[in-house]
Amino acid sequence: MSTRTLGEPVKRNEDRRLLTGQALFIDDVELPGMLHAALLRSQVAHGRILKIDVSRALQRPGVIAAYVAGDLGDYWQHGPVLVPPPPIPGIVFNARTQVPLAKDKVRHVGEPLAIVIAESRYIAEDALDDIDVEIEQLPAVVDLEQGLRAESALVHDDVGSNISAHVRQTKGHYAAAAAKADHILKRRFRYEHGISSPIETRGVVAQWDGRAGQMTIWDTTQAPVFVRNGLAGVLGLNERQVRVIAPFVGGGFGPKIMMFYPEEVLLPWISMQLNRPVKWIEDRLEHFFATTHERGQIHDAEIALTSDGRILGIRDVFLHDGGAYDPYGLTVPINSQCTLLGPYVVPNYDSTFTQVFTNLPIVTPYRGAGRQHGVFVMERLLDFAAHELNIDPAEIRRRNLIPPDAFPYKNEIIYQDFAPLEYDSGNYEPVLDMALEAIGYETFKDEQAAARLAGRHLGLGIACYVEGTGIGPYEGAKVQVQSNGKVSVATGIGTQGQGHFTVFAQIAADQLGVAVSDVNVVTGDTDQFYWGAGTFASRGAVVAGNAVNEASKVVRKKALKLASDLFECSEDDLVIENGKVSITGIPEKFVSLGDLARQANPMRGAVQPGTEPGLESTQYFGPKMGATANGVHAMIIEMDPQTYELKILRYVVVHDCGTVINPMILAGQIHGGVAQGIGNAFYEKLVFDDQGQLLNASLADYLLPTALEVPRMELSHTVTKSPLNPLGIKGAGEAGAIPAGPLFAQAIEDALDLKARGVELTEIPLSPSRLFELTRDLR
Amino acid sequence: MDTDDHDISLQVNGTTYRRRVESRLLLSDFLRHELGLAGTHVGCEHGVCGACTILFDGEPVRACLMFAVQANQHRISTIEGLAAKDGQYHPLQQAMHDYHGLQCGYCTPGILMTMSAFLDENPSPNEDEVREALSGNLCRCTGYQNIVDAVLAAAKTMRG
Amino acid sequence: MKPSAFKYIAARSLAQALALKSEHGDEAKFIAGGQSLIPTMNFRLSRPAILIDINAIEELAGICPAAATMRIGALTRYRALQRDPVLARLFPLIGEALPHIAHPQIRNRGTIGGNLAHADPASELPAIALALGARFRVQSSSRERWIAAKDFFVGGLTTDLGPDEMLVEIELPLPQPRTGSCFLEIARRKGDFAIAGVAAMVTLDARDQCSDVRLTLCGVGEAPVDASAEAAALIGQVPSEAAFRDIAASVQAMIDPGGSVHAGADYQRHVAGVLTERALRTATERVPYGH
């Protein structure tokens, strides 16, 4: 009986604790003598700090300490640039990073001014009112175009402008291509992505044990290893004195990988000052300002085509709202720049972007990480081209797809992993065909016409995308068979619901012939695994998964070698399954893995020089570049032509992420991504006024989709294995969220005949009210 | 400054607790930090996300929208009391496991409490009714589909 | 987001609650369901020094049909209203509006009195109460008075309640025979604040001509809007599509919506008209035949 588990919908190892309320989340950490923190945050988006006086706060009973920037001494410093600018010729990058507590200036609403430590969060919040703050308000930079004008206020005075970065990347020669084009169209697009808003906000607990010289930090981070290294450095401790634990995390989606958030930097230092554990839990109001955002871009894009709709080239100039600081470099706009190319042949490409400093919270990747913006531009350009050239929208896409024999397909421009963008593998046309078939594309026009006779307005949208996933640098895993026969796997990344405790167990179980439930996976504890980068960019399964596979393969080999010595036979005559190694065809001649593990760590005798004790191995995997997944989404909606309310009738996803480890978990990732895409396209909008105040900072007014807004989704997939890793897998975490914008735009235009009536949808998010505004001149 | 403290006595998952609490202590904080029943999660503290949903005298309510003092002499059920004492799952817990109705698990306790009460009152719901009942609980991970399937499956199991 | 400190008193009787409110005036707030109050306290937008908990005052809850009226205690939970079969039969307008109020967990706790006293401009029940011609019984330690709904809602989050008064009961006149009603609402998600809501009641006589009509709106002004005068054009006629359209246009002209982060004022005005037409049409269709 085989225990192959790779590719099976194995149920999750981690569920019991979560289902019974026994899993440890950050706010569940309770330590004796623990104190609680609250931060005083700027109420203005831009200002000069004249005074912050905490003396009255210190007098409140129950308040233990209060700190402002000056109290931190040498510890106060700017955070590091986490992602340096990529090696692109001519790049301009003005690095300005965040600080633990504002000094001299505040640059966005919510920027921390002071931190109070008290016996309870209730008292700490009371004490915030005691703090005397005077800030001279300055005009806020909110609008991207105005922010680049000479007369604009400056977010960072010493930069001399609000340019955070300027990047131009080209492939081929656009101008020459455009000169030969039959058809050119130009449009301006505005795309805003929203905030991650996981149901669990952020939190940090820091516990300094002065006697042991040990710092333990619980943190809702997606990157515990980097956080450990960075904090050890600034705290003046050895890395081994610092343990960072990412417990169960209630949703990450990207912003929890931003590092050296002020609170992450402050809490450990404070714990050392007070020699007591300290806890900070972000409340929902804070989350709107204190955790990073994604926001908007403005694109002026031009596409040159032949008369039969083939793309000759694209030129795109865009502005990207980076927020007040740019610690995360250019990851988001580079993703936009690269992902715009999509699954299409684009022989000539000229893309320029300016990342603008604004007096708004920092922008770092959130599920999709800028890909949405690029996909919106490309898909909309193709839709408008299809309309102007009188070509069917699915057909124009088909004509431009990269053919299956063209891989690896070089797109030349530099991607977020600093290597020239190269699609490792893909077979795009079958994915499009499956989506068209599933949504009933052929017959939809008739259904639409019949529905219209009955007064119902149906519309269809279809969108294609390519998603770069699984980038380096590397991840590692330690796999060990224990003497009780159970397997332990440890890796350095963190987990925020993606099922790592099951998926990595499946990979190990597949190699070691044990039950998935007998594999215990530890993630996110730097004492359990020292090295790694983190969970981001749809790379967990690919990179850490492959590391688990490599380590498991070595352990398997060790087990077979030991057993072959024991049975005095060849390794080829052995089989591992059900936790035992036995001679093929003679099942009664077996030794359990647990026994082998014990024998590998003898109490007497000798271990050969050059070998290691135990049945364990630590291996690393670093792909030379990212693997490219792709997909097509299709949707049918119904619109109320008078109220512009929208209902999704059908939603189809066809997706290719190479080898599938666990189809149940994969489907869950797609479902969740689609839900966030729906939120992004039609419900979630950050509404700032012109002074940088967020007007809808609550879940009552920032609208996350509920079970009534997210439809049933129909999923299917194809498998084009990645040649870049032995398991052939590609990442899948972000895919669901990426193409919703153009999908909604296209479907709404279709339902309301907008293009024929002279209205094009060139912005996201949309809403009934916005659609009313955009169409009012038609009445 | 003296705090406004009150003695309260309440039943949680069948056990009676007597405590002295400050009047402004939210029920969610009381359950989590005073009683150590941290399975009830806090997501927003303004009554929208539903992560903190518990049963108050048998009915789902937001624990973040009550003060602990208001629970005096009342009966509360939390996630810790949903499975049987021997660990056997409530049919909803089993179904959520079978249908992959949870990813990060943070919203899950609130959903389990809401839907267990819903199924007790509505043994044969259709999908629309399930989605309506679920609409007061936000999930950012699952897209709800598997949760809906889990609830429908649990309903079938519970009907026997 | 923890509330600021307050003194808490669990009132054991109505007399005690009213006496406390008289003593402390605006420094004290009643807490019933708390579903509107506690969020504002957690945001520290509201910082009452004293909270008088009235949840134990059983006499304040209950649904009591009387000869010509229905009397509903202010402390009656939304959930109880949803489940009462008599209420559902006699006042389908209430039954149609209740599912739009937040979500089940909120409805288990929130009360009709709390909703009306809070008077959120987007709230459905004030507009429903206005449409139904409700009267409110209001008490203080020293006196009791009755206020018509139209006089109760003064402005956004503002009612006629004095600093020492509590809304204790809502009285609804029984509907006339041959009356059909309809409540429609537009919100971004079900349960969210109304962008516009319309309550319509149409009464027909033996010749199917309209003998009475009530039309109110929520979400399009500081207070619920009574547009019954605009709808009076129906009276004496057999209601027609053209009449519905004209009334919708008058309603659009008379309202002054303020816009919000969710919808522009012009959109609110536009859909108020659309819903008016639809609500009048459906209310008319729902008028029972004969007597």
mmCIF file of N, CA, C and O in Angstrom, chain A residues 11-12 15-16 18-19 21 25 27-28 30 122 126 195-196 199-200 249-251 284 366 496-497 664 668-669 671-672 684 699 704-707 710 712-713, chain B residues 1 24-26 29 32-33 38-39 41 43-44 46 48 79 87 89 93 96-98 100 102-104 106 112 127 131 135 138 140-146 149:
data_model
loop_
_atom_site.group_PDB
_atom_site.id
_atom_site.type_symbol
_atom_site.label_atom_id
_atom_site.label_comp_id
_atom_site.label_asym_id
_atom_site.label_seq_id
_atom_site.Cartn_x
_atom_site.Cartn_y
_atom_site.Cartn_z
ATOM 1 N N LYS A 11 -6.458 16.452 4.537
ATOM 2 C CA LYS A 11 -6.998 17.422 5.486
ATOM 3 C C LYS A 11 -5.884 17.916 6.412
ATOM 4 O O LYS A 11 -4.878 17.249 6.619
ATOM 5 N N ARG A 12 -6.137 19.075 6.993
ATOM 6 C CA ARG A 12 -5.041 19.794 7.614
ATOM 7 C C ARG A 12 -4.673 19.303 9.003
ATOM 8 O O ARG A 12 -5.539 19.067 9.847
ATOM 9 N N ASP A 15 -5.721 21.886 12.049
ATOM 10 C CA ASP A 15 -7.095 22.307 12.291
ATOM 11 C C ASP A 15 -7.583 22.172 13.735
ATOM 12 O O ASP A 15 -8.317 23.040 14.217
ATOM 13 N N ARG A 16 -7.185 21.109 14.414
ATOM 14 C CA ARG A 16 -7.803 20.878 15.729
ATOM 15 C C ARG A 16 -7.616 22.056 16.668
ATOM 16 O O ARG A 16 -8.539 22.521 17.314
ATOM 17 N N LEU A 18 -7.056 25.104 15.985
ATOM 18 C CA LEU A 18 -7.786 26.277 15.525
ATOM 19 C C LEU A 18 -9.289 26.106 15.737
ATOM 20 O O LEU A 18 -9.978 27.050 16.112
ATOM 21 N N LEU A 19 -9.794 24.914 15.515
ATOM 22 C CA LEU A 19 -11.229 24.685 15.641
ATOM 23 C C LEU A 19 -11.705 24.702 17.087
ATOM 24 O O LEU A 19 -12.887 24.881 17.352
ATOM 25 N N GLY A 21 -10.232 26.595 19.519
ATOM 26 C CA GLY A 21 -9.812 27.810 20.209
ATOM 27 C C GLY A 21 -8.559 27.634 21.042
ATOM 28 O O GLY A 21 -8.351 28.358 22.014
ATOM 29 N N PHE A 25 -2.359 32.712 19.339
ATOM 30 C CA PHE A 25 -2.184 33.916 18.533
ATOM 31 C C PHE A 25 -1.494 34.951 19.410
ATOM 32 O O PHE A 25 -1.405 34.784 20.641
ATOM 33 N N ASP A 27 -2.120 37.824 20.806
ATOM 34 C CA ASP A 27 -2.726 38.387 22.013
ATOM 35 C C ASP A 27 -3.009 37.322 23.059
ATOM 36 O O ASP A 27 -3.445 37.628 24.166
ATOM 37 N N ASP A 28 -2.742 36.070 22.728
ATOM 38 C CA ASP A 28 -2.920 35.006 23.714
ATOM 39 C C ASP A 28 -1.675 34.828 24.567
ATOM 40 O O ASP A 28 -1.684 34.062 25.518
ATOM 41 N N GLU A 30 0.494 35.427 27.378
ATOM 42 C CA GLU A 30 0.342 36.052 28.708
ATOM 43 C C GLU A 30 1.571 35.701 29.514
ATOM 44 O O GLU A 30 1.887 34.531 29.666
ATOM 45 N N TYR A 122 -6.146 49.599 28.783
ATOM 46 C CA TYR A 122 -7.148 50.608 29.100
ATOM 47 C C TYR A 122 -6.477 51.849 29.699
ATOM 48 O O TYR A 122 -6.742 52.980 29.274
ATOM 49 N N ASP A 126 -5.902 55.693 28.329
ATOM 50 C CA ASP A 126 -6.258 56.875 29.130
ATOM 51 C C ASP A 126 -5.093 57.865 29.137
ATOM 52 O O ASP A 126 -5.269 59.077 29.017
ATOM 53 N N ILE A 195 -6.240 47.974 1.395
ATOM 54 C CA ILE A 195 -5.413 47.468 2.484
ATOM 55 C C ILE A 195 -5.731 46.005 2.757
ATOM 56 O O ILE A 195 -6.792 45.510 2.419
ATOM 57 N N SER A 196 -4.776 45.350 3.379
ATOM 58 C CA SER A 196 -4.923 43.911 3.583
ATOM 59 C C SER A 196 -6.022 43.581 4.583
ATOM 60 O O SER A 196 -6.748 42.618 4.414
ATOM 61 N N ILE A 199 -8.228 39.701 9.566
ATOM 62 C CA ILE A 199 -9.116 39.777 10.721
ATOM 63 C C ILE A 199 -8.306 39.922 12.010
ATOM 64 O O ILE A 199 -8.755 40.542 12.970
ATOM 65 N N GLU A 200 -7.079 39.398 12.027
ATOM 66 C CA GLU A 200 -6.203 39.678 13.153
ATOM 67 C C GLU A 200 -5.262 40.819 12.782
ATOM 68 O O GLU A 200 -4.607 40.780 11.740
ATOM 69 N N VAL A 249 -0.766 33.143 13.058
ATOM 70 C CA VAL A 249 -1.008 34.519 12.640
ATOM 71 C C VAL A 249 -2.325 34.553 11.878
ATOM 72 O O VAL A 249 -2.534 33.762 10.958
ATOM 73 N N GLY A 250 -3.184 35.474 12.282
ATOM 74 C CA GLY A 250 -4.533 35.517 11.699
ATOM 75 C C GLY A 250 -4.599 36.260 10.386
ATOM 76 O O GLY A 250 -5.295 37.266 10.274
ATOM 77 N N GLY A 251 -3.891 35.749 9.400
ATOM 78 C CA GLY A 251 -3.897 36.402 8.091
ATOM 79 C C GLY A 251 -2.730 37.367 7.965
ATOM 80 O O GLY A 251 -2.486 38.179 8.842
ATOM 81 N N ARG A 284 -8.031 47.941 15.695
ATOM 82 C CA ARG A 284 -8.492 48.039 14.312
ATOM 83 C C ARG A 284 -8.331 49.456 13.792
ATOM 84 O O ARG A 284 -7.968 49.663 12.630
ATOM 85 N N TYR A 366 0.883 44.005 -0.910
ATOM 86 C CA TYR A 366 -0.329 43.355 -0.390
ATOM 87 C C TYR A 366 -0.863 42.468 -1.507
ATOM 88 O O TYR A 366 -1.145 42.968 -2.599
ATOM 89 N N GLN A 496 0.547 31.945 7.885
ATOM 90 C CA GLN A 496 -0.612 32.776 8.229
ATOM 91 C C GLN A 496 -1.892 32.163 7.675
ATOM 92 O O GLN A 496 -2.800 32.865 7.282
ATOM 93 N N GLY A 497 -1.937 30.852 7.635
ATOM 94 C CA GLY A 497 -3.159 30.184 7.192
ATOM 95 C C GLY A 497 -3.016 29.392 5.918
ATOM 96 O O GLY A 497 -3.953 28.737 5.492
ATOM 97 N N MET A 664 -6.950 20.842 -2.293
ATOM 98 C CA MET A 664 -7.929 21.458 -1.391
ATOM 99 C C MET A 664 -7.385 22.788 -0.859
ATOM 100 O O MET A 664 -8.083 23.797 -0.834
ATOM 101 N N GLY A 668 -8.561 26.711 -1.711
ATOM 102 C CA GLY A 668 -8.815 27.693 -0.658
ATOM 103 C C GLY A 668 -8.060 28.985 -0.902
ATOM 104 O O GLY A 668 -8.581 30.073 -0.673
ATOM 105 N N GLN A 669 -6.838 28.868 -1.376
ATOM 106 C CA GLN A 669 -6.053 30.069 -1.671
ATOM 107 C C GLN A 669 -6.688 30.872 -2.809
ATOM 108 O O GLN A 669 -6.733 32.104 -2.768
ATOM 109 N N HIS A 671 -9.904 30.806 -3.702
ATOM 110 C CA HIS A 671 -11.154 31.391 -3.188
ATOM 111 C C HIS A 671 -10.866 32.692 -2.441
ATOM 112 O O HIS A 671 -11.526 33.717 -2.621
ATOM 113 N N GLY A 672 -9.892 32.627 -1.541
ATOM 114 C CA GLY A 672 -9.597 33.793 -0.719
ATOM 115 C C GLY A 672 -9.065 34.950 -1.552
ATOM 116 O O GLY A 672 -9.401 36.106 -1.321
ATOM 117 N N GLU A 684 -13.920 47.975 -1.679
ATOM 118 C CA GLU A 684 -12.943 48.568 -0.772
ATOM 119 C C GLU A 684 -12.335 49.811 -1.393
ATOM 120 O O GLU A 684 -11.760 49.764 -2.474
ATOM 121 N N LEU A 699 -14.272 49.298 10.027
ATOM 122 C CA LEU A 699 -14.794 48.220 9.188
ATOM 123 C C LEU A 699 -16.261 48.439 8.832
ATOM 124 O O LEU A 699 -16.803 47.749 7.986
ATOM 125 N N LEU A 704 -15.242 45.275 3.570
ATOM 126 C CA LEU A 704 -14.731 43.966 3.185
ATOM 127 C C LEU A 704 -15.902 43.110 2.708
ATOM 128 O O LEU A 704 -16.987 43.173 3.264
ATOM 129 N N PRO A 705 -15.693 42.298 1.694
ATOM 130 C CA PRO A 705 -16.803 41.470 1.210
ATOM 131 C C PRO A 705 -17.215 40.434 2.259
ATOM 132 O O PRO A 705 -16.381 39.866 2.950
ATOM 133 N N THR A 706 -18.539 40.209 2.337
ATOM 134 C CA THR A 706 -19.063 39.181 3.229
ATOM 135 C C THR A 706 -19.506 37.982 2.394
ATOM 136 O O THR A 706 -19.361 37.972 1.164
ATOM 137 N N ALA A 707 -20.093 37.004 3.054
ATOM 138 C CA ALA A 707 -20.565 35.808 2.354
ATOM 139 C C ALA A 707 -21.665 36.135 1.346
ATOM 140 O O ALA A 707 -21.996 35.308 0.510
ATOM 141 N N VAL A 710 -19.459 37.514 -2.003
ATOM 142 C CA VAL A 710 -18.557 36.586 -2.705
ATOM 143 C C VAL A 710 -19.377 35.407 -3.207
ATOM 144 O O VAL A 710 -20.021 34.727 -2.423
ATOM 145 N N ARG A 712 -20.251 31.722 -5.345
ATOM 146 C CA ARG A 712 -19.630 30.405 -5.474
ATOM 147 C C ARG A 712 -18.666 30.507 -6.650
ATOM 148 O O ARG A 712 -18.967 31.116 -7.663
ATOM 149 N N MET A 713 -17.486 29.949 -6.495
ATOM 150 C CA MET A 713 -16.477 30.037 -7.544
ATOM 151 C C MET A 713 -16.246 28.656 -8.139
ATOM 152 O O MET A 713 -16.246 27.663 -7.412
ATOM 153 N N MET B 1 -7.110 57.640 42.118
ATOM 154 C CA MET B 1 -8.358 57.470 41.384
ATOM 155 C C MET B 1 -8.840 56.027 41.556
ATOM 156 O O MET B 1 -8.170 55.103 41.147
ATOM 157 N N ARG B 24 -15.745 49.107 32.955
ATOM 158 C CA ARG B 24 -15.509 49.288 31.525
ATOM 159 C C ARG B 24 -14.831 48.092 30.862
ATOM 160 O O ARG B 24 -14.604 48.131 29.656
ATOM 161 N N LEU B 25 -14.504 47.062 31.604
ATOM 162 C CA LEU B 25 -13.852 45.893 30.999
ATOM 163 C C LEU B 25 -14.812 45.228 30.020
ATOM 164 O O LEU B 25 -15.896 44.794 30.384
ATOM 165 N N LEU B 26 -14.389 45.153 28.759
ATOM 166 C CA LEU B 26 -15.238 44.535 27.740
ATOM 167 C C LEU B 26 -15.348 43.038 28.012
ATOM 168 O O LEU B 26 -14.402 42.400 28.478
ATOM 169 N N ASP B 29 -12.525 41.044 26.526
ATOM 170 C CA ASP B 29 -11.285 41.057 27.297
ATOM 171 C C ASP B 29 -11.412 40.233 28.568
ATOM 172 O O ASP B 29 -10.465 39.572 28.997
ATOM 173 N N ARG B 32 -11.085 36.538 27.624
ATOM 174 C CA ARG B 32 -9.761 36.179 27.146
ATOM 175 C C ARG B 32 -8.700 36.280 28.237
ATOM 176 O O ARG B 32 -7.868 35.386 28.373
ATOM 177 N N HIS B 33 -8.728 37.364 28.970
ATOM 178 C CA HIS B 33 -7.608 37.645 29.868
ATOM 179 C C HIS B 33 -7.904 37.369 31.335
ATOM 180 O O HIS B 33 -7.024 36.971 32.079
ATOM 181 N N ALA B 38 -8.996 32.106 25.683
ATOM 182 C CA ALA B 38 -8.525 32.963 24.596
ATOM 183 C C ALA B 38 -8.993 32.507 23.234
ATOM 184 O O ALA B 38 -8.570 33.053 22.218
ATOM 185 N N GLY B 39 -9.869 31.534 23.179
ATOM 186 C CA GLY B 39 -10.385 31.088 21.885
ATOM 187 C C GLY B 39 -11.288 32.113 21.219
ATOM 188 O O GLY B 39 -11.403 32.156 20.004
ATOM 189 N N HIS B 41 -11.833 35.516 19.770
ATOM 190 C CA HIS B 41 -10.839 36.451 19.234
ATOM 191 C C HIS B 41 -11.399 37.838 19.050
ATOM 192 O O HIS B 41 -12.612 38.030 18.916
ATOM 193 N N GLY B 43 -11.285 41.256 16.726
ATOM 194 C CA GLY B 43 -10.851 41.711 15.413
ATOM 195 C C GLY B 43 -11.074 43.190 15.170
ATOM 196 O O GLY B 43 -10.399 43.779 14.338
ATOM 197 N N CYS B 44 -12.059 43.799 15.860
ATOM 198 C CA CYS B 44 -12.336 45.186 15.496
ATOM 199 C C CYS B 44 -12.785 46.056 16.662
ATOM 200 O O CYS B 44 -12.621 47.264 16.616
ATOM 201 N N HIS B 46 -15.562 47.122 17.251
ATOM 202 C CA HIS B 46 -16.741 47.956 16.990
ATOM 203 C C HIS B 46 -17.886 47.174 16.374
ATOM 204 O O HIS B 46 -18.742 47.747 15.719
ATOM 205 N N VAL B 48 -18.284 44.800 14.051
ATOM 206 C CA VAL B 48 -18.497 44.517 12.628
ATOM 207 C C VAL B 48 -17.968 43.152 12.212
ATOM 208 O O VAL B 48 -18.611 42.424 11.459
ATOM 209 N N ILE B 79 -16.194 29.098 22.344
ATOM 210 C CA ILE B 79 -15.659 28.029 21.501
ATOM 211 C C ILE B 79 -15.082 26.889 22.328
ATOM 212 O O ILE B 79 -15.158 25.721 21.928
ATOM 213 N N GLY B 87 -13.336 15.625 23.717
ATOM 214 C CA GLY B 87 -12.655 16.124 22.532
ATOM 215 C C GLY B 87 -13.396 15.855 21.239
ATOM 216 O O GLY B 87 -12.970 16.314 20.178
ATOM 217 N N TYR B 89 -15.571 16.334 18.223
ATOM 218 C CA TYR B 89 -16.007 17.560 17.579
ATOM 219 C C TYR B 89 -17.532 17.685 17.543
ATOM 220 O O TYR B 89 -18.257 16.705 17.372
ATOM 221 N N GLN B 93 -17.643 21.567 13.670
ATOM 222 C CA GLN B 93 -16.187 21.541 13.696
ATOM 223 C C GLN B 93 -15.672 20.460 12.748
ATOM 224 O O GLN B 93 -14.735 20.671 11.980
ATOM 225 N N MET B 96 -16.129 21.671 9.196
ATOM 226 C CA MET B 96 -15.159 22.706 8.829
ATOM 227 C C MET B 96 -13.801 22.063 8.514
ATOM 228 O O MET B 96 -13.075 22.502 7.634
ATOM 229 N N HIS B 97 -13.477 21.032 9.245
ATOM 230 C CA HIS B 97 -12.224 20.321 8.992
ATOM 231 C C HIS B 97 -12.317 19.577 7.660
ATOM 232 O O HIS B 97 -11.398 19.619 6.850
ATOM 233 N N ASP B 98 -13.431 18.903 7.441
ATOM 234 C CA ASP B 98 -13.583 18.091 6.238
ATOM 235 C C ASP B 98 -13.629 18.943 4.972
ATOM 236 O O ASP B 98 -13.177 18.527 3.922
ATOM 237 N N HIS B 100 -12.373 22.082 4.648
ATOM 238 C CA HIS B 100 -11.340 23.135 4.611
ATOM 239 C C HIS B 100 -11.999 24.503 4.740
ATOM 240 O O HIS B 100 -11.759 25.405 3.928
ATOM 241 N N LEU B 102 -11.465 26.604 7.066
ATOM 242 C CA LEU B 102 -10.639 27.554 7.807
ATOM 243 C C LEU B 102 -9.235 27.568 7.235
ATOM 244 O O LEU B 102 -8.732 26.534 6.781
ATOM 245 N N GLN B 103 -8.613 28.734 7.242
ATOM 246 C CA GLN B 103 -7.213 28.843 6.834
ATOM 247 C C GLN B 103 -6.401 29.365 8.004
ATOM 248 O O GLN B 103 -5.794 28.578 8.710
ATOM 249 N N CYS B 104 -6.438 30.643 8.276
ATOM 250 C CA CYS B 104 -5.667 31.126 9.422
ATOM 251 C C CYS B 104 -6.373 30.802 10.736
ATOM 252 O O CYS B 104 -5.739 30.781 11.782
ATOM 253 N N TYR B 106 -8.536 32.551 12.460
ATOM 254 C CA TYR B 106 -8.785 33.612 13.423
ATOM 255 C C TYR B 106 -10.273 33.928 13.548
ATOM 256 O O TYR B 106 -10.769 34.197 14.628
ATOM 257 N N LEU B 112 -18.053 29.561 14.202
ATOM 258 C CA LEU B 112 -18.602 28.335 14.790
ATOM 259 C C LEU B 112 -19.714 28.651 15.786
ATOM 260 O O LEU B 112 -20.750 27.978 15.806
ATOM 261 N N GLU B 127 -28.614 27.378 0.705
ATOM 262 C CA GLU B 127 -27.347 28.106 0.637
ATOM 263 C C GLU B 127 -27.540 29.592 0.910
ATOM 264 O O GLU B 127 -26.748 30.218 1.614
ATOM 265 N N ARG B 131 -25.677 31.813 3.777
ATOM 266 C CA ARG B 131 -24.848 32.986 3.501
ATOM 267 C C ARG B 131 -25.364 34.203 4.256
ATOM 268 O O ARG B 131 -24.604 35.017 4.768
ATOM 269 N N SER B 135 -23.319 36.382 7.116
ATOM 270 C CA SER B 135 -22.889 37.700 6.627
ATOM 271 C C SER B 135 -22.401 38.621 7.732
ATOM 272 O O SER B 135 -21.796 39.649 7.460
ATOM 273 N N LEU B 138 -16.889 38.272 9.241
ATOM 274 C CA LEU B 138 -15.951 38.530 8.151
ATOM 275 C C LEU B 138 -14.833 37.505 8.161
ATOM 276 O O LEU B 138 -14.290 37.173 9.217
ATOM 277 N N ARG B 140 -11.244 36.818 5.857
ATOM 278 C CA ARG B 140 -10.408 37.408 4.818
ATOM 279 C C ARG B 140 -9.632 36.331 4.060
ATOM 280 O O ARG B 140 -9.011 36.638 3.061
ATOM 281 N N CYS B 141 -9.662 35.110 4.555
ATOM 282 C CA CYS B 141 -8.843 34.048 3.975
ATOM 283 C C CYS B 141 -9.594 33.130 3.016
ATOM 284 O O CYS B 141 -9.045 32.726 2.009
ATOM 285 N N THR B 142 -10.819 32.740 3.356
ATOM 286 C CA THR B 142 -11.406 31.592 2.672
ATOM 287 C C THR B 142 -12.325 31.927 1.518
ATOM 288 O O THR B 142 -12.663 31.054 0.737
ATOM 289 N N GLY B 143 -12.801 33.184 1.422
ATOM 290 C CA GLY B 143 -13.802 33.453 0.394
ATOM 291 C C GLY B 143 -15.142 32.789 0.685
ATOM 292 O O GLY B 143 -16.016 32.763 -0.171
ATOM 293 N N TYR B 144 -15.307 32.253 1.878
ATOM 294 C CA TYR B 144 -16.587 31.750 2.411
ATOM 295 C C TYR B 144 -17.121 30.458 1.810
ATOM 296 O O TYR B 144 -17.881 29.748 2.468
ATOM 297 N N GLN B 145 -16.740 30.129 0.609
ATOM 298 C CA GLN B 145 -17.377 29.003 -0.080
ATOM 299 C C GLN B 145 -17.281 27.702 0.712
ATOM 300 O O GLN B 145 -18.284 26.991 0.879
ATOM 301 N N ASN B 146 -16.084 27.383 1.197
ATOM 302 C CA ASN B 146 -15.932 26.127 1.940
ATOM 303 C C ASN B 146 -16.660 26.173 3.272
ATOM 304 O O ASN B 146 -17.108 25.143 3.782
ATOM 305 N N ASP B 149 -20.211 25.337 2.470
ATOM 306 C CA ASP B 149 -20.330 23.890 2.253
ATOM 307 C C ASP B 149 -20.269 23.134 3.571
ATOM 308 O O ASP B 149 -20.997 22.156 3.771
#
